mmCIF file of C-alpha atoms in Angstrom:
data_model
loop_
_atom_site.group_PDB
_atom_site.id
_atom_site.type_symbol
_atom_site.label_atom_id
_atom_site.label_comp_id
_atom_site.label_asym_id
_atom_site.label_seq_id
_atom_site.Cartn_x
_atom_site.Cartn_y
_atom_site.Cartn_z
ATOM 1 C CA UNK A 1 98.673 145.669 177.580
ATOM 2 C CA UNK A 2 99.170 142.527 175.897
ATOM 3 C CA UNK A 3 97.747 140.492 178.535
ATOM 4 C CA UNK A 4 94.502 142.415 178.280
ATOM 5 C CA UNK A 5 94.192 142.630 174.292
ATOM 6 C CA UNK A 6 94.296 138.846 174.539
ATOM 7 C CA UNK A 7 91.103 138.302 176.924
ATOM 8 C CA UNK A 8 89.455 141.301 175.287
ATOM 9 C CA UNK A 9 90.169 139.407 171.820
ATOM 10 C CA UNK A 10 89.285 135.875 173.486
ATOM 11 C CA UNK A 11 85.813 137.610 174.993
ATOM 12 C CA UNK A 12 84.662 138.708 171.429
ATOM 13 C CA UNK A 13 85.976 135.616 170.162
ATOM 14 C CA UNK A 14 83.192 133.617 172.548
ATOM 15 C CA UNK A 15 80.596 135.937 171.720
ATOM 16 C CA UNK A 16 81.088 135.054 168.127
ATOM 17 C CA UNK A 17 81.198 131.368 168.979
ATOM 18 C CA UNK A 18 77.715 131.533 171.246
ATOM 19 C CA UNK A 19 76.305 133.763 168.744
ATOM 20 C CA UNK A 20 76.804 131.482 165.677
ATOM 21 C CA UNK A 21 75.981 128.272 168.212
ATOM 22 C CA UNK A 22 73.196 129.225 169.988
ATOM 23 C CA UNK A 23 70.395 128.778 166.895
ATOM 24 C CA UNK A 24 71.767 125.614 166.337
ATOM 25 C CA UNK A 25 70.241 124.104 169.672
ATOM 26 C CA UNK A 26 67.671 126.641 170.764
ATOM 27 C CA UNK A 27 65.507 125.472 167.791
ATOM 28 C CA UNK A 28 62.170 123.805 168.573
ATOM 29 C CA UNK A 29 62.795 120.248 166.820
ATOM 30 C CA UNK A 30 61.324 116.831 166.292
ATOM 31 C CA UNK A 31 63.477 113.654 166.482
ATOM 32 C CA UNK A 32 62.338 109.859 165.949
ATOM 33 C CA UNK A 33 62.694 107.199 168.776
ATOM 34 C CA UNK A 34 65.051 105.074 166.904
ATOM 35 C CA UNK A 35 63.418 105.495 163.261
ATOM 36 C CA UNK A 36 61.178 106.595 161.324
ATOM 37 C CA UNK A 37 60.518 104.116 158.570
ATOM 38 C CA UNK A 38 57.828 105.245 155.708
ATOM 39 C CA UNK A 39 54.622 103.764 156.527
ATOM 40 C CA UNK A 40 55.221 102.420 159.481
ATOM 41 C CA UNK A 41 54.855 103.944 163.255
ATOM 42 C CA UNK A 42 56.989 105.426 165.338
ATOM 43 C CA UNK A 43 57.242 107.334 168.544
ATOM 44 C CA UNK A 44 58.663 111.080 168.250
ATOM 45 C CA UNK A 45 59.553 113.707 170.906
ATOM 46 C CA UNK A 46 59.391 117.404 170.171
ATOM 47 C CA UNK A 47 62.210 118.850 171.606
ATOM 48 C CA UNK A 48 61.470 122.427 173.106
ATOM 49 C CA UNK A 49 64.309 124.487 174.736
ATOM 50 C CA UNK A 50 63.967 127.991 176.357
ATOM 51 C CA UNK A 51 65.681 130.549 174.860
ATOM 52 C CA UNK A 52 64.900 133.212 177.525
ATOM 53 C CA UNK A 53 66.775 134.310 180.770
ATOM 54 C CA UNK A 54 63.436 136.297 181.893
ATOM 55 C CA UNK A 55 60.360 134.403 181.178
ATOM 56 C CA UNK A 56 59.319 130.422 181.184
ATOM 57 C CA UNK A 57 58.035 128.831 178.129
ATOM 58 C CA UNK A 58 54.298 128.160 178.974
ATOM 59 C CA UNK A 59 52.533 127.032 176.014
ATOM 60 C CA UNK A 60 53.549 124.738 172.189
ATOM 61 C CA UNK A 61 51.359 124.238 169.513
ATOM 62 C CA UNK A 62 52.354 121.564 166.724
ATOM 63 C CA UNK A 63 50.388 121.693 163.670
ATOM 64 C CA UNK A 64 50.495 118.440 161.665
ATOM 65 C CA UNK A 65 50.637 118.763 157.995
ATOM 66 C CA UNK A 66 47.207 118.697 156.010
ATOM 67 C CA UNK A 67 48.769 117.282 152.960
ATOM 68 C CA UNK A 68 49.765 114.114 154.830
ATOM 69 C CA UNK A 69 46.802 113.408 157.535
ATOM 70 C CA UNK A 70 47.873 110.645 160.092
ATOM 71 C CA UNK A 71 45.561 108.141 160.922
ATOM 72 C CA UNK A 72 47.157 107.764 164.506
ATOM 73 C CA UNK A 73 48.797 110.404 166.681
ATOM 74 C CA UNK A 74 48.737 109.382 170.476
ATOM 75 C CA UNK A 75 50.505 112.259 172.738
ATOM 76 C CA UNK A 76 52.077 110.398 175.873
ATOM 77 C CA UNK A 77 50.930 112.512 179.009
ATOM 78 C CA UNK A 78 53.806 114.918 180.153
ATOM 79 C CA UNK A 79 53.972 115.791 184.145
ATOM 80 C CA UNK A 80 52.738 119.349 184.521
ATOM 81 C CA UNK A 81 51.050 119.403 181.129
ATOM 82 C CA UNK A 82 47.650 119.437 180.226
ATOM 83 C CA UNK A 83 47.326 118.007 176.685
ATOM 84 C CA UNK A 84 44.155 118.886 174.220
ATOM 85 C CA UNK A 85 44.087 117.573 170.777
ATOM 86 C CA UNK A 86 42.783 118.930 168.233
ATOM 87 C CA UNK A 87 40.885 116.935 164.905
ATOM 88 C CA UNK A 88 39.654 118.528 161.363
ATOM 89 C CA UNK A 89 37.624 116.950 159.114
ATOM 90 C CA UNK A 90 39.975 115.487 155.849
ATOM 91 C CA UNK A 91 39.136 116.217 152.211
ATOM 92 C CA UNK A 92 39.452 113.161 151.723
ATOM 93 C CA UNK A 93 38.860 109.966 153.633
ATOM 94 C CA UNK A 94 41.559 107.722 154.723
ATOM 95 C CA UNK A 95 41.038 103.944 154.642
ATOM 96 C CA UNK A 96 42.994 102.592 157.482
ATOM 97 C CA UNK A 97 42.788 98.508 158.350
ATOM 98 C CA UNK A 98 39.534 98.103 156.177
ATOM 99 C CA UNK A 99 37.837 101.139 157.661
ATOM 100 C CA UNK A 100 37.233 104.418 156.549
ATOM 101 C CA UNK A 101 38.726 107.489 158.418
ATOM 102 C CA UNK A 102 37.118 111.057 157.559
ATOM 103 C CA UNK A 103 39.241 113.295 160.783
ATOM 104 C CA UNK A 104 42.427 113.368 161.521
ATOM 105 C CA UNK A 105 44.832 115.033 164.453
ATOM 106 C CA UNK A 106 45.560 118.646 163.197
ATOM 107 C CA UNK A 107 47.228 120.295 165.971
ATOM 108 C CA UNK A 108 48.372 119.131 169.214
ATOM 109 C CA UNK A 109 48.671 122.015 172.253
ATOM 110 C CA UNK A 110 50.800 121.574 175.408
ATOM 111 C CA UNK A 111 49.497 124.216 178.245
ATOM 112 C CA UNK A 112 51.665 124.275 181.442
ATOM 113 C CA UNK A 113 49.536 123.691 184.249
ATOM 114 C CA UNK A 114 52.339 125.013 186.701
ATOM 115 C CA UNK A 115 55.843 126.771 186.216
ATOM 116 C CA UNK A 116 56.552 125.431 182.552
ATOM 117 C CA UNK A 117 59.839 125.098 181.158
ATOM 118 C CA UNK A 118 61.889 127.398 182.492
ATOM 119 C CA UNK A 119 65.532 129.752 181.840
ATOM 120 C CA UNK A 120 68.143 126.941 181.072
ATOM 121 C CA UNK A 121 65.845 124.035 180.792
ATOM 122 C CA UNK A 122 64.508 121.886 177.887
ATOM 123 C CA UNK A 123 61.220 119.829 177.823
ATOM 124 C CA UNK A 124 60.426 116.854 175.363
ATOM 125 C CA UNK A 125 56.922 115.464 174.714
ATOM 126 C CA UNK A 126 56.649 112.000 173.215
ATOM 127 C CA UNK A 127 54.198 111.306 170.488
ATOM 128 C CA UNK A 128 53.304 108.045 168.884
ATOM 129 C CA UNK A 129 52.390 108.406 165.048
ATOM 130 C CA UNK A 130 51.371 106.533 162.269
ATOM 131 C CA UNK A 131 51.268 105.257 159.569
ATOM 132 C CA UNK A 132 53.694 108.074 158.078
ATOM 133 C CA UNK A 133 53.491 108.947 154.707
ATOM 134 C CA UNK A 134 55.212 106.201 151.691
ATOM 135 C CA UNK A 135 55.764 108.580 149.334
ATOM 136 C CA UNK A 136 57.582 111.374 151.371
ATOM 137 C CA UNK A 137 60.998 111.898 152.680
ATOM 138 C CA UNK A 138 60.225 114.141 155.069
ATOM 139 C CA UNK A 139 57.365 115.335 157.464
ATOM 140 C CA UNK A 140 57.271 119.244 158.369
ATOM 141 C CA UNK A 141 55.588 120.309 161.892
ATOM 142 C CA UNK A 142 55.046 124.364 161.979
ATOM 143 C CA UNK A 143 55.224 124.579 165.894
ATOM 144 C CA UNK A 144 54.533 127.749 167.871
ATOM 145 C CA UNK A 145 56.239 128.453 170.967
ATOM 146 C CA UNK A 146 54.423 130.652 173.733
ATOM 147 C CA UNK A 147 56.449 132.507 177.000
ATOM 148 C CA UNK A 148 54.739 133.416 180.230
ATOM 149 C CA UNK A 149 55.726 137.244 179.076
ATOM 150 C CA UNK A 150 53.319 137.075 176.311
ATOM 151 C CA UNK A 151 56.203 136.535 174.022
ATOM 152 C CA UNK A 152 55.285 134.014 170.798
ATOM 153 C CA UNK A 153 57.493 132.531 168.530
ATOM 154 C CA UNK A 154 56.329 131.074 165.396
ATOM 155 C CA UNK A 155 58.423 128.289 163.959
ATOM 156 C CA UNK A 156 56.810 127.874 160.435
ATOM 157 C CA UNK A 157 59.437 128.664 158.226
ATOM 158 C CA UNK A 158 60.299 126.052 155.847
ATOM 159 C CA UNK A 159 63.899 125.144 154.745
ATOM 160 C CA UNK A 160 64.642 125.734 150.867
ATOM 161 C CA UNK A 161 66.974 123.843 149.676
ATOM 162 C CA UNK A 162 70.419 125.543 148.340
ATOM 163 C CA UNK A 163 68.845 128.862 150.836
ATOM 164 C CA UNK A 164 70.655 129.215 154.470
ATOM 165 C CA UNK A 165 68.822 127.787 157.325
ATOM 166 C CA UNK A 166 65.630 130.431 158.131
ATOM 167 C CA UNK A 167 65.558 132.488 161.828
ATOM 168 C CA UNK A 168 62.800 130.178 162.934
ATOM 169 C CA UNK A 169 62.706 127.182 160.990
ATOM 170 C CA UNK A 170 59.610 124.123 161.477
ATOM 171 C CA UNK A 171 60.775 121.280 162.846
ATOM 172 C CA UNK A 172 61.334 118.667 160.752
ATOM 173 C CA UNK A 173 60.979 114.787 160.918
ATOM 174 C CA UNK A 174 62.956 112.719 158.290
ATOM 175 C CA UNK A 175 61.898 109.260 157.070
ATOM 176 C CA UNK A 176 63.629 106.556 156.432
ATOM 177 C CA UNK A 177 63.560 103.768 153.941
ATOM 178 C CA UNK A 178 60.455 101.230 154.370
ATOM 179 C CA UNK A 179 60.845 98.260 156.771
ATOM 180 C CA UNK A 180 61.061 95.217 154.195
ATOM 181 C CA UNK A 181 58.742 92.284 156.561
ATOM 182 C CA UNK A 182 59.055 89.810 153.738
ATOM 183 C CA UNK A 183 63.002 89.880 154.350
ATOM 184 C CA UNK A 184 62.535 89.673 158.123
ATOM 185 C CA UNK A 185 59.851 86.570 157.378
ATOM 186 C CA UNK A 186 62.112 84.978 155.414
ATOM 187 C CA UNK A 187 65.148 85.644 157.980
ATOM 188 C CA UNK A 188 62.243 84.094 160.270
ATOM 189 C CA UNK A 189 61.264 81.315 158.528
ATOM 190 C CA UNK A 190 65.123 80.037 157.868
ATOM 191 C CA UNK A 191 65.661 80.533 162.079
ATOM 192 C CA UNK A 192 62.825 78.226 162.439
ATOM 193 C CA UNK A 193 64.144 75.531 159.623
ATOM 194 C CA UNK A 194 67.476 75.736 160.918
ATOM 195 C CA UNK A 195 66.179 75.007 164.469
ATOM 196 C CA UNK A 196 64.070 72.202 163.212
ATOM 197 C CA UNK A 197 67.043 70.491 161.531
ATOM 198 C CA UNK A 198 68.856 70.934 164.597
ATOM 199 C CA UNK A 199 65.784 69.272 166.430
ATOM 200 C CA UNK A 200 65.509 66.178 164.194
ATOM 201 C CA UNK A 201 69.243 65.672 164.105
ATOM 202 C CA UNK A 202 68.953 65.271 167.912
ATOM 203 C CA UNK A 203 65.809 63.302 168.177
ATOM 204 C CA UNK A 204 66.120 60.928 165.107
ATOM 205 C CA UNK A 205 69.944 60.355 164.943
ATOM 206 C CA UNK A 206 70.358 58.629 168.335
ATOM 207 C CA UNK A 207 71.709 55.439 166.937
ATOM 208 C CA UNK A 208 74.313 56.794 164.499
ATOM 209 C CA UNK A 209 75.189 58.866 167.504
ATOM 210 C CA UNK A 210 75.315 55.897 169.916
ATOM 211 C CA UNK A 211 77.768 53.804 166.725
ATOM 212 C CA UNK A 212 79.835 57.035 166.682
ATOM 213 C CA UNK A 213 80.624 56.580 170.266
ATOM 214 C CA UNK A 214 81.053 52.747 170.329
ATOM 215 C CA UNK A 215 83.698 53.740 167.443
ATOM 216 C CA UNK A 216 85.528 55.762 169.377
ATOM 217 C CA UNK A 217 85.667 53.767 172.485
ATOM 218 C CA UNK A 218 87.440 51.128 169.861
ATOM 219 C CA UNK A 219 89.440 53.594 168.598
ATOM 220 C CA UNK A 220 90.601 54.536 172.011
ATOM 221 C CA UNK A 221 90.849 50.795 173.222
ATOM 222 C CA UNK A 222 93.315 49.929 170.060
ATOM 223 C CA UNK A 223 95.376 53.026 170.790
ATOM 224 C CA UNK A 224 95.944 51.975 174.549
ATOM 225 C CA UNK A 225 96.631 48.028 173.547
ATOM 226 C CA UNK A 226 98.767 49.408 170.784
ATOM 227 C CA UNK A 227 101.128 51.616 173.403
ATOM 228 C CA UNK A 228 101.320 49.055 175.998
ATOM 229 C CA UNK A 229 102.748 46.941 173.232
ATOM 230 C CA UNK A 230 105.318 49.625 172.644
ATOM 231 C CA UNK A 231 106.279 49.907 175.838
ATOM 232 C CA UNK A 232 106.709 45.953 176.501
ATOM 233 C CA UNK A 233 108.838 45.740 173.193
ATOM 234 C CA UNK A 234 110.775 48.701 175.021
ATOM 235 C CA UNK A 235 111.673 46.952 177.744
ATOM 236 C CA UNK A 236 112.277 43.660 176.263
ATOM 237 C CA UNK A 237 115.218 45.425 173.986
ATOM 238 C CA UNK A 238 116.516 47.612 176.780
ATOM 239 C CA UNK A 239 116.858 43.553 179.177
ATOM 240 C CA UNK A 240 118.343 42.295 175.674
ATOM 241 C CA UNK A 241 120.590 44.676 175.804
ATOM 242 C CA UNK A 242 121.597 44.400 179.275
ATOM 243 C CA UNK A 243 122.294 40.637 179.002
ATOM 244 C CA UNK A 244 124.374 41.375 176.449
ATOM 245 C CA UNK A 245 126.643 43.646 177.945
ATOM 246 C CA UNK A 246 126.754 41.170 180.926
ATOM 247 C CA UNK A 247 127.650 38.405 178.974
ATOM 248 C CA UNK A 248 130.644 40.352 177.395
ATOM 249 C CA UNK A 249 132.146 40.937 180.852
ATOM 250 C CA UNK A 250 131.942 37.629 181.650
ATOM 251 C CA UNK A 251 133.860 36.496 178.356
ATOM 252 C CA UNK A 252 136.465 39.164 178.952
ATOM 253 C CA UNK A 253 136.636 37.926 182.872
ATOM 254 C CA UNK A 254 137.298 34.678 181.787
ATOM 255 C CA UNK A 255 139.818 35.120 179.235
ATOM 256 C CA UNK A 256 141.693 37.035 181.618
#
């Protein structure tokens, strides 16, 4: 009896756990290729997973936000994917690299052109954007999600803050700080001084270089007279010595 209270409490247990879990990855999401600096580019992938056993996910729309029009959105092509993007005329015109830009990418649709994404698989499709938004933390994609059973899923709802996380929330790319290029110039610019001293140190200071090793070749020549020296003055005491002691014998011998 024990024995089966235990898996029948452990069974409910993992329900709970894949219950409270599964939202938490079966979400249709948006993540940055490294980062995704304010107004700068950056390549995205919207990550789409298939939440059913029965049915293959066939079809994703992603809706770019109106109140921050991109200039660039480039969809990477995706194997068994046909890709159509869609453009809408802006409100108001975007000057982009001295020209003027009056559409912008509005929605971008992914149709399967075979078996889709199916039970237990996930699909990502790359995008390239840019420039993002300066003045924004955030970007907010309202994606819908379409199954080969009809079945749609809208993920549009938008996260409040302080409010739990929604049933189908948008995906959501954050932004990080700006890219500062006059830091990375300057960065540069000290690389390329540093290397330039290093290059005139080697090119101009041959001589002092040359006197530095004719110094030490002195240095090394007095060193080597001044053991030998040693050594001689060694061996001169240690014969001294010797004669000595000699001598002493012979004294004593002859007293004797």
């Amino acid at each position: 009896m024990k024995a089966s209270r235990l898996a029948a409490a452990a069974a409910v247990a993992g329900s709970a756990v894949l219950v409270l879990c599964s939202p938490a990855f079966a979400h249709v999401s948006v993540q940055p290729e490294g980062t995704a600096a304010k107004g700068g580019y950056a390549v995205v992938n919207f990550r789409v997973p298939n939440e059913r056993d029965n049915a293959s996910t066939t079809k994703l729309e992603v809706n770019f936000p109106a109140d921050a029009p991109l200039a660039s959105v480039m969809p990477q092509k995706v194997d068994g994917w046909k890709i159509t993007v869609t453009k809408s005329k802006l409100a108001k015109p975007l000057e982009v690299h001295g020209r003027q830009i009056s559409e912008a990418v509005s929605k971008v649709t992914w149709t399967a052109a075979d078996k889709g994404i199916e039970p237990g698989f996930i699909q990502q499709f790359p995008v390239s954007l840019g420039a993002l938004p300066e003045n924004a933390d955030q970007m907010v994609f309202k994606a819908i999600q379409t199954y080969s059973n009809k079945e749609v899923v809208r993920w549009i709802e938008v996260q409040k803050e302080g409010a739990e996380e929604p049933e189908n929330p948008a995906p959501v790319l954050a932004l990080s700080a700006a890219e500062d290029d006059h830091s990375h110039g300057s960065s540069a610019d000290e690389s390329s001084e540093s290397s330039s001293e290093s290059s005139s140190d080697k090119s101009g200071d041959a001589e002092p270089a040359a006197a530095t090793t004719e110094a030490s070749d002195s240095s090394d020549g007095t060193d080597t007279t001044a053991r030998v020296l040693g050594i001689v003055g060694i061996v001169i005491g240690a014969a001294g010595v010797a004669y000595g002691v000699l001598a002493g014998r012979r004294r004593t011998t002859d007293a004797s």
